[in-house]
CSV table of C-alpha atoms in Angstrom, one decimal:
chain,number,residue,atom,x,y,z
A,1,MET,CA,147.0,60.2,62.0
A,2,ASP,CA,145.7,63.2,63.9
A,3,ASP,CA,145.6,63.8,67.6
A,4,GLN,CA,141.9,62.6,67.8
A,5,THR,CA,142.8,59.1,66.6
A,6,PRO,CA,142.3,56.7,69.6
A,7,LYS,CA,145.1,54.4,70.7
A,8,ILE,CA,144.1,50.9,71.4
A,9,TYR,CA,145.6,47.5,72.4
A,10,SER,CA,145.9,45.2,69.4
A,11,LYS,CA,143.9,42.0,69.0
A,12,LYS,CA,147.2,40.1,69.2
A,13,ALA,CA,147.8,41.6,72.6
A,14,ILE,CA,144.3,40.7,73.7
A,15,LEU,CA,144.7,37.2,72.5
A,16,GLY,CA,148.2,36.8,74.1
A,17,PHE,CA,147.2,38.1,77.5
A,18,SER,CA,144.1,35.9,77.5
A,19,ILE,CA,146.1,32.8,76.7
A,20,LEU,CA,149.1,33.5,79.0
A,21,LEU,CA,147.2,34.9,82.0
A,22,SER,CA,143.4,34.5,81.7
A,23,PRO,CA,140.4,35.8,79.7
A,24,LEU,CA,140.0,38.4,82.4
A,25,PHE,CA,143.3,40.1,81.4
A,26,GLY,CA,142.4,40.1,77.7
A,27,GLY,CA,138.9,41.3,78.5
A,28,VAL,CA,140.3,44.2,80.5
A,29,LEU,CA,142.4,45.3,77.5
A,30,LEU,CA,139.4,45.2,75.2
A,31,TYR,CA,137.4,47.0,77.9
A,32,GLN,CA,140.0,49.8,77.9
A,33,ASN,CA,139.8,50.0,74.1
A,34,LEU,CA,136.1,50.4,74.3
A,35,ILE,CA,136.3,53.1,77.0
A,36,GLU,CA,138.9,54.9,74.8
A,37,VAL,CA,136.3,55.2,72.0
A,38,LYS,CA,133.5,56.0,74.4
A,39,LYS,CA,131.5,52.8,74.1
A,40,LYS,CA,130.8,52.4,77.8
A,41,LYS,CA,127.8,50.1,77.5
A,42,GLU,CA,129.8,47.7,75.4
A,43,ALA,CA,132.9,48.0,77.6
A,44,TYR,CA,130.9,46.9,80.7
A,45,MET,CA,129.4,44.0,78.8
A,46,ILE,CA,132.9,42.8,77.8
A,47,LEU,CA,134.1,43.2,81.3
A,48,GLY,CA,131.2,41.1,82.6
A,49,LEU,CA,131.8,38.5,79.9
A,50,SER,CA,135.5,38.3,80.8
A,51,VAL,CA,134.7,37.7,84.4
A,52,LEU,CA,132.2,34.9,83.5
A,53,MET,CA,134.8,33.4,81.2
A,54,THR,CA,137.4,33.4,84.0
A,55,ILE,CA,134.9,31.8,86.4
A,56,ALA,CA,134.1,29.2,83.7
A,57,THR,CA,137.8,28.5,83.3
A,58,LEU,CA,138.3,28.0,87.0
A,59,VAL,CA,135.3,25.5,87.1
A,60,ILE,CA,136.4,23.7,84.0
A,61,VAL,CA,140.0,23.3,85.2
A,62,ASN,CA,138.9,22.0,88.5
A,63,ILE,CA,136.4,19.4,87.2
A,64,PRO,CA,138.9,16.6,86.7
A,65,GLU,CA,140.2,14.8,89.7
A,66,ASN,CA,143.7,15.8,88.7
A,67,PRO,CA,143.4,19.4,87.3
A,68,LYS,CA,145.5,20.0,84.2
A,69,SER,CA,146.9,23.4,83.3
A,70,SER,CA,146.4,22.7,79.6
A,71,LEU,CA,142.7,23.1,80.2
A,72,ALA,CA,143.4,26.7,81.4
A,73,TYR,CA,145.3,27.4,78.2
A,74,LEU,CA,142.5,26.0,76.1
A,75,CYS,CA,140.0,28.2,77.9
A,76,GLY,CA,142.3,31.2,77.4
A,77,ILE,CA,142.6,30.4,73.7
A,78,ALA,CA,138.8,30.2,73.5
A,79,GLY,CA,138.2,33.4,75.4
A,80,GLY,CA,141.0,35.3,73.7
A,81,SER,CA,139.8,34.2,70.3
A,82,ILE,CA,136.3,35.4,71.0
A,83,PHE,CA,137.6,38.8,72.1
A,84,SER,CA,140.1,39.1,69.3
A,85,TYR,CA,138.3,37.6,66.3
A,86,TYR,CA,134.7,38.4,67.1
A,87,PHE,CA,134.5,41.5,69.3
A,88,MET,CA,137.5,43.4,68.0
A,89,PRO,CA,136.4,43.3,64.3
A,90,LYS,CA,132.8,44.1,65.5
A,91,TYR,CA,133.8,47.2,67.5
A,92,PHE,CA,137.0,48.2,65.6
A,93,PRO,CA,136.6,47.2,61.9
A,94,ASN,CA,139.4,49.6,61.1
A,95,GLU,CA,141.8,48.3,63.8
A,96,ASP,CA,144.8,48.3,61.5
A,97,GLN,CA,144.4,52.0,60.9
A,98,LEU,CA,144.4,52.9,64.6
A,99,LEU,CA,147.4,53.6,66.7
A,100,LYS,CA,148.4,50.8,69.1
A,101,LYS,CA,149.1,51.3,72.8
A,102,SER,CA,152.3,50.1,74.3
A,103,LEU,CA,152.2,46.9,76.3
A,104,TRP,CA,154.5,48.0,79.0
A,105,LYS,CA,151.9,49.0,81.5
A,106,PRO,CA,149.7,45.9,81.3
A,107,SER,CA,152.8,43.7,81.3
A,108,ILE,CA,154.2,45.3,84.4
A,109,ILE,CA,150.8,45.0,86.1
A,110,ALA,CA,150.6,41.3,85.1
A,111,VAL,CA,154.1,40.6,86.4
A,112,ILE,CA,153.2,42.3,89.8
A,113,ILE,CA,150.0,40.2,90.1
A,114,VAL,CA,151.8,36.9,89.1
A,115,VAL,CA,154.7,37.6,91.6
A,116,PHE,CA,152.1,38.4,94.3
A,117,PHE,CA,150.3,35.0,93.7
A,118,VAL,CA,153.6,33.1,93.6
A,119,LEU,CA,154.7,34.6,96.9
A,120,LEU,CA,151.3,33.9,98.4
A,121,LEU,CA,151.6,30.2,97.2
A,122,ILE,CA,155.2,29.9,98.6
A,123,TYR,CA,154.0,31.4,101.9
A,124,SER,CA,151.0,29.2,102.2
A,125,ASN,CA,153.1,26.1,101.5
A,126,SER,CA,155.6,27.1,104.3
A,127,LEU,CA,152.9,27.2,107.0
A,128,PRO,CA,152.8,24.2,109.3
A,129,ALA,CA,150.0,21.7,108.7
A,130,ASN,CA,147.5,21.3,111.5
């Protein structure tokens, strides 16, 4: 591989982040892949789609009277599968020949965001009820 070969996040990484966190996280990884290969129009379309998928996930999860987290995972699987098995082969047909980016940076960012929300949840539950 030469120095001009772009480094991208793998479709497994995109699927995993979509399932474990949300389609937004997987969409951002695919967005970064597309920016790396200078496909800005497609990148912004993917970013918009990932935001819509995340909003749809929030709506679907909160439809039942007793929300179930399993619905969020199903939505993550659906969104991640669309990104990984439709868009990745469409925009990166030679994905296995490209160099893969390390997952440390997105993993650290994800942990920071999750810790922030957990702390926010703990704090909000410690406030006195009015």
